[in-house]
XYZ file of C-alpha atoms in Angstrom:
566
model
C 314.002 7.343 352.691
C 315.637 6.866 349.243
C 313.389 7.184 346.220
C 311.901 4.011 344.803
C 313.104 2.926 341.375
C 310.800 2.679 338.377
C 310.284 -0.706 336.733
C 311.290 -0.338 333.064
C 308.623 -2.810 331.851
C 305.549 -1.661 333.760
C 306.337 1.929 334.692
C 305.323 1.111 338.260
C 307.427 1.999 341.271
C 309.555 -0.884 342.568
C 309.254 -1.761 346.228
C 312.831 -3.066 346.364
C 316.243 -1.445 346.121
C 319.700 -2.919 345.619
C 322.051 -1.972 348.460
C 325.404 -0.743 347.073
C 327.121 -1.972 350.231
C 326.115 -5.627 350.473
C 324.405 -6.064 347.068
C 321.247 -7.347 348.713
C 317.703 -6.285 347.920
C 316.215 -3.999 350.556
C 312.483 -3.368 350.927
C 311.782 0.365 350.752
C 309.486 0.270 353.788
C 312.308 -1.288 355.781
C 314.559 1.603 354.760
C 311.906 4.043 355.905
C 312.001 2.492 359.370
C 315.819 2.488 359.493
C 316.288 6.121 358.356
C 317.638 4.968 355.006
C 320.320 2.678 356.475
C 320.754 -0.936 355.345
C 320.054 -3.189 358.316
C 322.455 -5.838 356.991
C 325.618 -3.852 356.229
C 324.973 -0.361 357.587
C 325.250 1.350 354.197
C 323.803 4.853 354.398
C 321.632 5.549 351.365
C 321.443 9.110 350.105
C 318.590 11.146 351.535
C 316.574 13.895 349.875
C 316.920 17.235 351.650
C 313.328 17.292 353.002
C 313.786 13.888 354.660
C 317.173 14.921 356.009
C 315.585 17.952 357.643
C 312.791 15.809 359.053
C 315.326 13.422 360.618
C 317.652 16.052 362.093
C 315.368 18.807 363.365
C 312.981 18.562 366.287
C 309.434 17.582 365.348
C 307.461 20.538 364.077
C 310.306 23.029 364.487
C 311.439 23.374 360.857
C 310.399 26.658 359.264
C 311.332 27.151 355.581
C 313.307 30.308 354.887
C 311.774 32.189 351.992
C 314.953 33.254 350.240
C 313.895 34.280 346.730
C 316.807 33.405 344.472
C 316.602 32.918 340.709
C 318.938 30.619 338.775
C 320.241 32.330 335.627
C 321.932 30.996 332.493
C 324.829 33.463 332.242
C 326.743 31.551 329.550
C 323.866 30.273 327.445
C 325.431 26.897 328.103
C 324.504 23.902 325.944
C 326.010 20.421 326.047
C 323.689 17.580 325.080
C 320.871 19.622 326.670
C 320.477 23.394 327.179
C 321.099 24.422 330.779
C 317.569 25.865 331.346
C 316.112 22.541 330.241
C 318.329 20.669 332.726
C 317.120 22.969 335.482
C 313.464 22.362 334.605
C 313.990 18.596 334.663
C 315.719 18.781 338.052
C 312.862 20.842 339.486
C 310.223 18.450 338.229
C 312.126 15.384 339.466
C 312.851 16.750 342.964
C 310.118 19.271 343.662
C 312.866 21.706 344.682
C 313.769 25.100 343.269
C 317.498 24.475 343.717
C 320.048 22.055 345.183
C 319.814 23.376 348.736
C 316.959 23.884 351.208
C 317.290 26.477 353.971
C 315.279 26.288 357.183
C 315.162 27.650 360.696
C 314.457 25.196 363.514
C 315.754 23.418 366.594
C 317.864 20.359 367.297
C 317.661 19.023 370.818
C 315.845 22.218 371.742
C 318.725 24.369 370.513
C 318.095 26.960 367.768
C 319.802 26.469 364.412
C 319.819 27.807 360.863
C 320.304 24.914 358.421
C 321.287 24.782 354.746
C 320.738 21.230 353.483
C 321.916 20.100 350.056
C 320.149 17.588 347.832
C 322.285 15.479 345.490
C 319.275 14.652 343.325
C 319.253 18.213 341.988
C 321.984 18.205 339.305
C 324.337 16.295 341.565
C 324.114 18.955 344.264
C 326.302 21.166 342.091
C 327.396 24.548 343.404
C 326.113 27.330 341.210
C 325.351 30.984 341.829
C 321.920 30.263 343.309
C 323.254 27.584 345.682
C 326.079 29.879 346.738
C 323.615 32.693 347.315
C 321.311 30.505 349.402
C 324.143 29.245 351.598
C 325.399 32.820 351.988
C 321.936 34.107 352.894
C 321.632 31.370 355.513
C 325.010 32.402 356.940
C 324.005 36.056 356.973
C 320.778 35.248 358.790
C 322.754 33.179 361.326
C 325.018 36.193 361.801
C 322.129 38.639 362.226
C 320.377 36.396 364.742
C 323.596 35.036 366.309
C 322.252 31.532 365.779
C 324.510 28.556 364.961
C 324.669 27.485 361.327
C 324.474 23.857 360.168
C 325.434 22.951 356.595
C 324.650 19.476 355.268
C 326.656 18.878 352.103
C 326.061 16.508 349.194
C 327.683 17.593 345.942
C 329.690 16.545 342.937
C 331.355 19.964 342.786
C 330.929 23.333 341.113
C 328.283 23.701 338.398
C 330.120 23.702 335.062
C 327.159 25.237 333.231
C 327.819 28.523 335.049
C 331.554 28.664 334.392
C 333.687 31.050 336.467
C 330.615 32.401 338.268
C 330.210 28.981 339.891
C 333.870 29.071 340.905
C 333.356 32.434 342.598
C 330.791 30.890 344.948
C 333.615 29.165 346.814
C 335.079 32.531 347.808
C 331.668 34.047 348.454
C 330.586 31.335 350.892
C 334.011 31.217 352.548
C 333.807 34.946 353.206
C 330.354 34.508 354.732
C 331.685 31.860 357.104
C 334.618 34.073 358.056
C 332.150 36.696 359.297
C 330.587 34.073 361.563
C 334.060 33.277 362.890
C 334.647 36.940 363.683
C 331.285 37.173 365.441
C 331.771 34.005 367.507
C 328.863 32.115 365.924
C 329.198 28.327 365.878
C 329.253 26.602 362.479
C 328.719 22.872 361.947
C 329.231 20.792 358.816
C 327.696 17.391 358.166
C 329.350 15.662 355.223
C 327.197 13.129 353.366
C 328.003 11.027 350.338
C 329.370 12.371 348.088
C 330.923 15.783 348.754
C 333.518 16.821 346.192
C 335.076 19.734 344.342
C 334.046 23.286 345.069
C 331.790 22.384 348.001
C 334.497 20.265 349.646
C 336.992 23.082 349.109
C 334.763 25.726 350.676
C 331.962 25.591 353.204
C 331.896 21.813 353.775
C 335.350 21.898 355.384
C 335.480 25.435 356.771
C 333.089 24.975 359.680
C 334.180 24.762 363.316
C 333.225 21.096 363.543
C 333.106 18.715 360.575
C 331.197 15.457 361.034
C 330.452 12.743 358.501
C 328.181 9.777 358.001
C 329.825 6.346 357.726
C 331.292 5.764 354.286
C 330.676 9.318 353.092
C 333.253 10.419 350.518
C 334.896 13.828 350.712
C 337.647 15.263 348.542
C 338.659 17.925 346.081
C 339.339 15.632 343.122
C 337.424 12.388 342.907
C 339.165 9.034 342.534
C 338.250 8.716 338.848
C 339.709 12.144 338.061
C 342.909 11.311 339.944
C 343.352 7.980 338.177
C 342.650 9.393 334.739
C 344.715 12.549 335.226
C 347.927 11.304 336.828
C 347.462 7.533 336.879
C 348.082 7.322 340.596
C 347.223 4.157 342.504
C 344.803 4.961 345.296
C 344.725 3.493 348.833
C 341.930 1.198 349.997
C 338.857 3.126 351.113
C 340.289 6.327 349.603
C 338.444 9.545 350.570
C 335.882 7.779 352.746
C 334.950 9.236 356.121
C 336.951 6.524 357.847
C 340.007 7.324 355.716
C 339.648 11.039 356.518
C 339.144 10.528 360.261
C 342.345 8.504 360.549
C 344.191 11.393 358.895
C 342.780 14.095 361.133
C 340.667 15.772 358.461
C 337.266 15.477 360.154
C 336.118 15.530 363.774
C 334.024 12.396 363.897
C 331.839 9.807 362.182
C 328.310 9.207 363.436
C 325.581 6.892 362.305
C 322.383 8.475 361.116
C 320.378 7.602 364.228
C 323.025 9.342 366.380
C 323.306 12.557 364.403
C 320.493 14.591 365.919
C 321.751 13.865 369.436
C 325.361 14.691 368.567
C 324.410 17.908 366.790
C 322.192 18.893 369.701
C 325.088 18.469 372.142
C 327.344 20.576 369.942
C 324.726 23.293 369.557
C 324.300 23.373 373.326
C 327.918 24.539 373.688
C 326.892 27.780 372.019
C 324.227 28.418 374.654
C 325.517 30.754 377.372
C 325.514 29.274 380.862
C 326.660 30.618 384.230
C 330.011 29.284 385.469
C 329.891 26.540 388.078
C 329.334 27.777 391.622
C 332.307 27.503 393.984
C 332.395 24.228 395.895
C 334.881 24.859 398.720
C 337.361 22.422 397.268
C 339.712 22.867 400.193
C 342.628 23.746 397.918
C 346.030 23.769 399.566
C 347.869 27.034 399.015
C 350.568 26.765 401.701
C 353.365 24.309 400.902
C 353.951 23.791 404.632
C 350.631 21.899 404.707
C 352.101 19.229 402.426
C 354.357 16.488 403.797
C 358.013 16.468 402.780
C 359.016 13.232 401.097
C 361.799 12.052 398.779
C 361.281 13.389 395.255
C 362.034 9.995 393.711
C 359.152 8.469 395.660
C 356.816 11.143 394.293
C 358.078 10.464 390.763
C 357.221 6.781 391.126
C 353.722 7.527 392.410
C 353.119 10.028 389.608
C 353.929 7.285 387.092
C 351.722 4.633 388.681
C 349.633 3.088 385.891
C 346.745 2.694 388.309
C 346.285 6.458 388.595
C 343.097 7.778 386.950
C 343.671 8.615 383.309
C 342.277 11.581 381.427
C 339.459 9.356 380.158
C 338.670 8.278 383.711
C 338.380 11.878 384.845
C 336.338 12.867 381.801
C 333.867 10.089 382.543
C 333.415 10.996 386.203
C 334.011 14.765 386.435
C 332.262 16.032 383.292
C 328.972 15.402 381.532
C 328.153 14.981 377.834
C 331.748 14.746 376.642
C 332.013 14.637 372.854
C 335.433 13.950 371.396
C 336.573 16.104 368.468
C 339.456 14.735 366.442
C 342.115 15.825 364.006
C 344.375 18.769 363.300
C 342.702 19.329 359.869
C 346.178 19.234 358.308
C 346.571 15.500 357.775
C 347.121 14.110 361.249
C 345.499 13.003 364.469
C 347.248 12.087 367.696
C 346.315 9.134 369.883
C 348.144 10.623 372.881
C 346.144 13.833 373.137
C 342.391 13.837 373.676
C 340.059 16.794 373.274
C 336.415 17.684 373.040
C 333.488 19.636 374.425
C 331.749 18.720 377.658
C 329.797 20.188 380.550
C 330.871 20.865 384.109
C 327.822 21.195 386.344
C 325.808 22.094 383.242
C 328.167 24.787 381.925
C 329.935 24.125 378.584
C 333.717 23.685 378.703
C 336.466 22.479 376.390
C 338.552 19.641 377.827
C 342.028 18.653 376.641
C 344.258 16.015 378.159
C 347.106 13.613 377.622
C 345.898 10.061 377.157
C 347.763 7.140 378.685
C 346.113 3.971 379.965
C 346.324 1.332 382.686
C 347.843 -1.631 380.835
C 350.877 -2.120 378.645
C 348.594 -2.472 375.618
C 346.704 0.747 376.412
C 349.915 2.668 377.037
C 351.364 1.520 373.731
C 348.127 2.288 371.892
C 348.245 5.871 373.188
C 351.970 6.366 372.660
C 352.525 6.506 376.436
C 350.883 9.912 376.574
C 353.579 11.515 374.401
C 351.893 13.847 371.934
C 352.989 14.437 368.346
C 352.841 17.763 366.458
C 349.400 16.718 365.185
C 348.253 16.451 368.796
C 349.328 19.972 369.679
C 347.845 21.334 366.472
C 344.597 19.566 367.275
C 344.690 21.122 370.740
C 345.235 24.566 369.238
C 342.333 24.137 366.850
C 340.042 23.224 369.715
C 341.347 26.027 371.938
C 340.587 28.513 369.173
C 337.063 27.098 369.033
C 336.714 27.639 372.795
C 337.947 31.193 372.370
C 335.439 31.792 369.590
C 332.525 30.448 371.630
C 333.644 32.012 374.911
C 333.808 28.752 376.889
C 336.505 27.874 379.467
C 339.429 25.611 378.629
C 340.423 22.858 381.066
C 343.610 20.880 380.466
C 344.601 17.655 382.219
C 348.366 17.146 382.031
C 349.909 13.679 382.352
C 352.849 13.076 380.049
C 356.519 12.141 380.334
C 357.075 14.662 377.554
C 356.397 15.348 373.900
C 357.141 12.486 371.520
C 360.831 12.740 370.490
C 360.783 10.490 367.413
C 362.095 11.176 363.923
C 358.615 11.702 362.439
C 357.729 14.225 365.133
C 360.866 16.212 364.376
C 360.153 16.070 360.652
C 356.658 17.411 361.320
C 357.872 20.333 363.434
C 357.511 19.211 367.048
C 359.315 22.230 368.515
C 357.290 24.672 366.443
C 353.995 23.026 367.352
C 354.802 23.248 371.068
C 355.903 26.867 370.716
C 352.726 27.788 368.847
C 350.546 26.137 371.479
C 352.313 28.005 374.289
C 351.879 31.303 372.452
C 348.228 30.637 371.661
C 347.391 29.793 375.270
C 348.864 33.131 376.363
C 346.269 34.919 374.218
C 343.065 32.933 374.807
C 340.224 35.293 375.823
C 338.559 32.704 378.083
C 339.331 31.222 381.516
C 342.033 28.548 381.336
C 342.664 26.049 384.145
C 345.446 23.461 383.920
C 345.740 20.468 386.246
C 348.795 18.226 386.513
C 347.173 14.878 387.266
C 350.336 12.742 387.042
C 353.535 13.546 385.187
C 354.212 17.024 383.876
C 357.136 16.472 381.555
C 358.960 19.375 379.967
C 357.577 21.408 377.027
C 355.200 18.606 376.201
C 353.370 19.470 379.422
C 353.782 23.238 379.242
C 352.144 23.235 375.806
C 348.893 22.606 377.717
C 349.928 24.458 380.863
C 349.837 28.194 380.097
C 346.782 28.829 382.245
C 345.287 31.429 384.556
C 345.226 28.823 387.298
C 347.603 25.850 387.509
C 346.741 23.071 389.953
C 348.162 19.634 390.736
C 347.622 16.625 392.939
C 350.219 16.229 395.738
C 351.629 13.039 394.226
C 352.258 14.570 390.799
C 355.381 16.048 389.263
C 356.221 18.924 386.915
C 359.755 19.395 385.628
C 361.972 20.704 382.854
C 363.165 17.156 382.135
C 362.725 13.634 383.445
C 365.085 12.528 386.208
C 366.526 9.896 383.851
C 367.181 12.477 381.151
C 368.761 14.870 383.621
C 370.982 12.128 385.028
C 372.112 11.064 381.563
C 373.077 14.608 380.607
C 374.582 15.953 383.825
C 375.881 12.810 385.527
C 376.489 10.804 382.395
C 374.555 7.934 383.901
C 370.746 7.364 383.774
C 371.123 5.224 386.883
C 371.595 8.451 388.834
C 367.897 9.271 388.279
C 367.117 9.222 392.012
C 369.865 11.771 392.622
C 368.621 13.906 389.738
C 365.061 13.830 391.074
C 366.191 15.241 394.417
C 368.029 18.019 392.602
C 365.173 18.849 390.223
C 362.607 19.060 393.048
C 359.615 18.284 390.802
C 357.045 17.519 393.530
C 353.881 19.533 394.067
C 355.166 20.718 397.448
C 358.262 22.243 395.875
C 356.340 23.631 392.900
C 353.870 25.358 395.201
C 356.742 26.999 397.066
C 358.171 28.238 393.746
C 354.842 29.656 392.605
C 354.688 27.312 389.602
C 351.449 25.970 391.087
C 348.678 28.186 392.390
C 347.270 25.485 394.634
C 347.316 21.751 395.284
C 344.224 19.548 395.156
C 343.679 17.331 398.224
C 343.948 13.663 397.299
C 342.798 10.480 399.031
C 345.198 8.518 401.206
C 347.465 6.512 398.931
C 346.983 8.980 396.071
C 344.407 9.120 393.264
C 345.291 5.545 392.301
C 343.909 4.358 395.624
C 340.427 5.848 395.115
C 339.466 7.047 391.649
C 336.059 8.250 392.750
C 337.408 10.391 395.579
C 340.087 11.861 393.314
C 337.474 12.739 390.691
C 335.304 14.431 393.312
C 338.271 16.482 394.513
C 339.109 17.474 390.957
C 335.533 18.517 390.232
C 335.415 20.728 393.334
C 338.787 22.243 392.494
C 337.713 23.090 388.943
C 334.484 24.662 390.180
C 336.437 26.846 392.611
C 338.996 27.863 389.999
C 336.391 28.775 387.371
C 334.297 30.650 389.935
C 337.352 32.750 390.828
C 338.024 33.552 387.169
C 334.386 34.109 386.239
C 334.276 37.870 386.987
C 337.218 38.599 384.661
C 336.566 39.806 381.127
C 338.484 38.592 378.042
C 341.152 41.282 378.249
C 341.569 40.814 381.985
C 341.979 37.052 381.572
C 344.723 37.518 378.992
C 346.460 40.140 381.131
C 346.158 37.918 384.216
C 347.769 35.013 382.370
C 350.566 37.116 380.921
C 351.376 38.669 384.286
C 351.411 35.239 385.908
C 354.130 33.958 383.590
C 355.950 37.298 383.363
C 356.664 36.984 387.083
C 358.902 33.938 386.656
C 362.347 35.492 386.648
C 365.011 36.649 389.024
C 362.571 36.627 391.943
C 362.375 32.860 391.519
C 365.803 32.590 393.108
C 364.417 34.023 396.322
C 361.436 31.651 396.178
C 363.828 28.775 395.458
C 365.827 29.555 398.543
C 362.711 29.448 400.686
C 361.766 26.124 399.085
C 365.205 24.726 399.834
C 364.788 25.600 403.515
C 361.532 23.639 403.576
C 363.223 20.644 401.985
C 366.128 20.633 404.406
């Protein structure tokens, strides 16, 4: 819990603290019971590193790492107080040797190396000793191939060490890059405050960046910005909530949730066998599918009662944890992604997000992703590639968002980059068209080893309305365009665009969500079991050969499909 304040008149320790959030007095024993969180307003008080470790790690698992690092005074720095004297005061006040504690332990039973900062020690400033300790923790994580957790709390680089403090940003960044190369998971927990050199190095370079409510994160603090350039700052500037809305962190979690969330993330780094095949009864012969008017299939694919990506995530997967943001200033409400488990095995799930009501559809931009959405997807796919876990995409979009802002932000380039990245992922990739598969906005999640679809779904180069407007000069000719485009699963299977079709309940997935989810689960298990024996290079080669085959031979396949339609 937070330290008690000393009464200026008596010298005794006060039993009460003033909450910065609601300005009410809080009894220190109450804070101890609530993990240092105000019960009235939810303000998260700062925690000393030892208490942070006690709260996050499994009981009795924390083992201090005996990294012997000395803090020097390279500049002989003196302001109002000589630097060595400041260090001595910080050590006496905190009982710590430096502003970071390093331990080995477990969270949720999963092994972890943790470097936990303490703001009480000279504002958690980043000096040579702190940089060395964080680097040593990273190097131990690399040697043991154990995930690394960094808990940050810092005002920035330590001015008393001059340029040597600045160099710690590069030193720690290089250490994290080695973990990236080795496929070792890195997690960052941002606490209040995290600024300057720490924010611009290891606090934001980890695979997943989480924050406590209200935690502030930024390179230059608000006071520096105001005093330097006189700029007016937005409400809630640099808070975790501000950052989440702008795609700069993955999530915000209250203190009582953190251990569970971190444990679930650490579990994704634990190898697990792929799901066993489930005899999903996949349809591989288009003759087994009924012929029906393409326009009718289009209407069923667009039915708002069909299961959404969130519906499937809730019923097909376990332990889904959403990860947000493209880390470049944007998040996308139309594209959802995160880690989950399929029959106990870790997977990465991505999908277009729609909804079942007009309000939900509008809130999720009708499933039309922006460049930030595709960049978020790429960031998460790279994480899956690093950790060696399969990627599953659920496609249901009329197309990528065509608005002015999307064009200004590079919509075409984002889609192109996503397509290229998917061609090179060294892990199994399975894509499922669950509703509409519209144009490049769908293909950006569709470059997979195995591409599946429900019978009442569609996949096309353009919407029937768009095709009719361009070629017939009249959107009202959409029915005619649909018959010409042949976007149904039956036709796509005949063309080889789909590898197989998932059996669906009578009336389509919208008629029985539970049955559709069960069919999808079995289909995914079968697909991943088939891909399981392939190594990284074989998976990439398999995917490239699959899409290399779409060429002149497609005309022959198209002719056969036309005979079936006739």
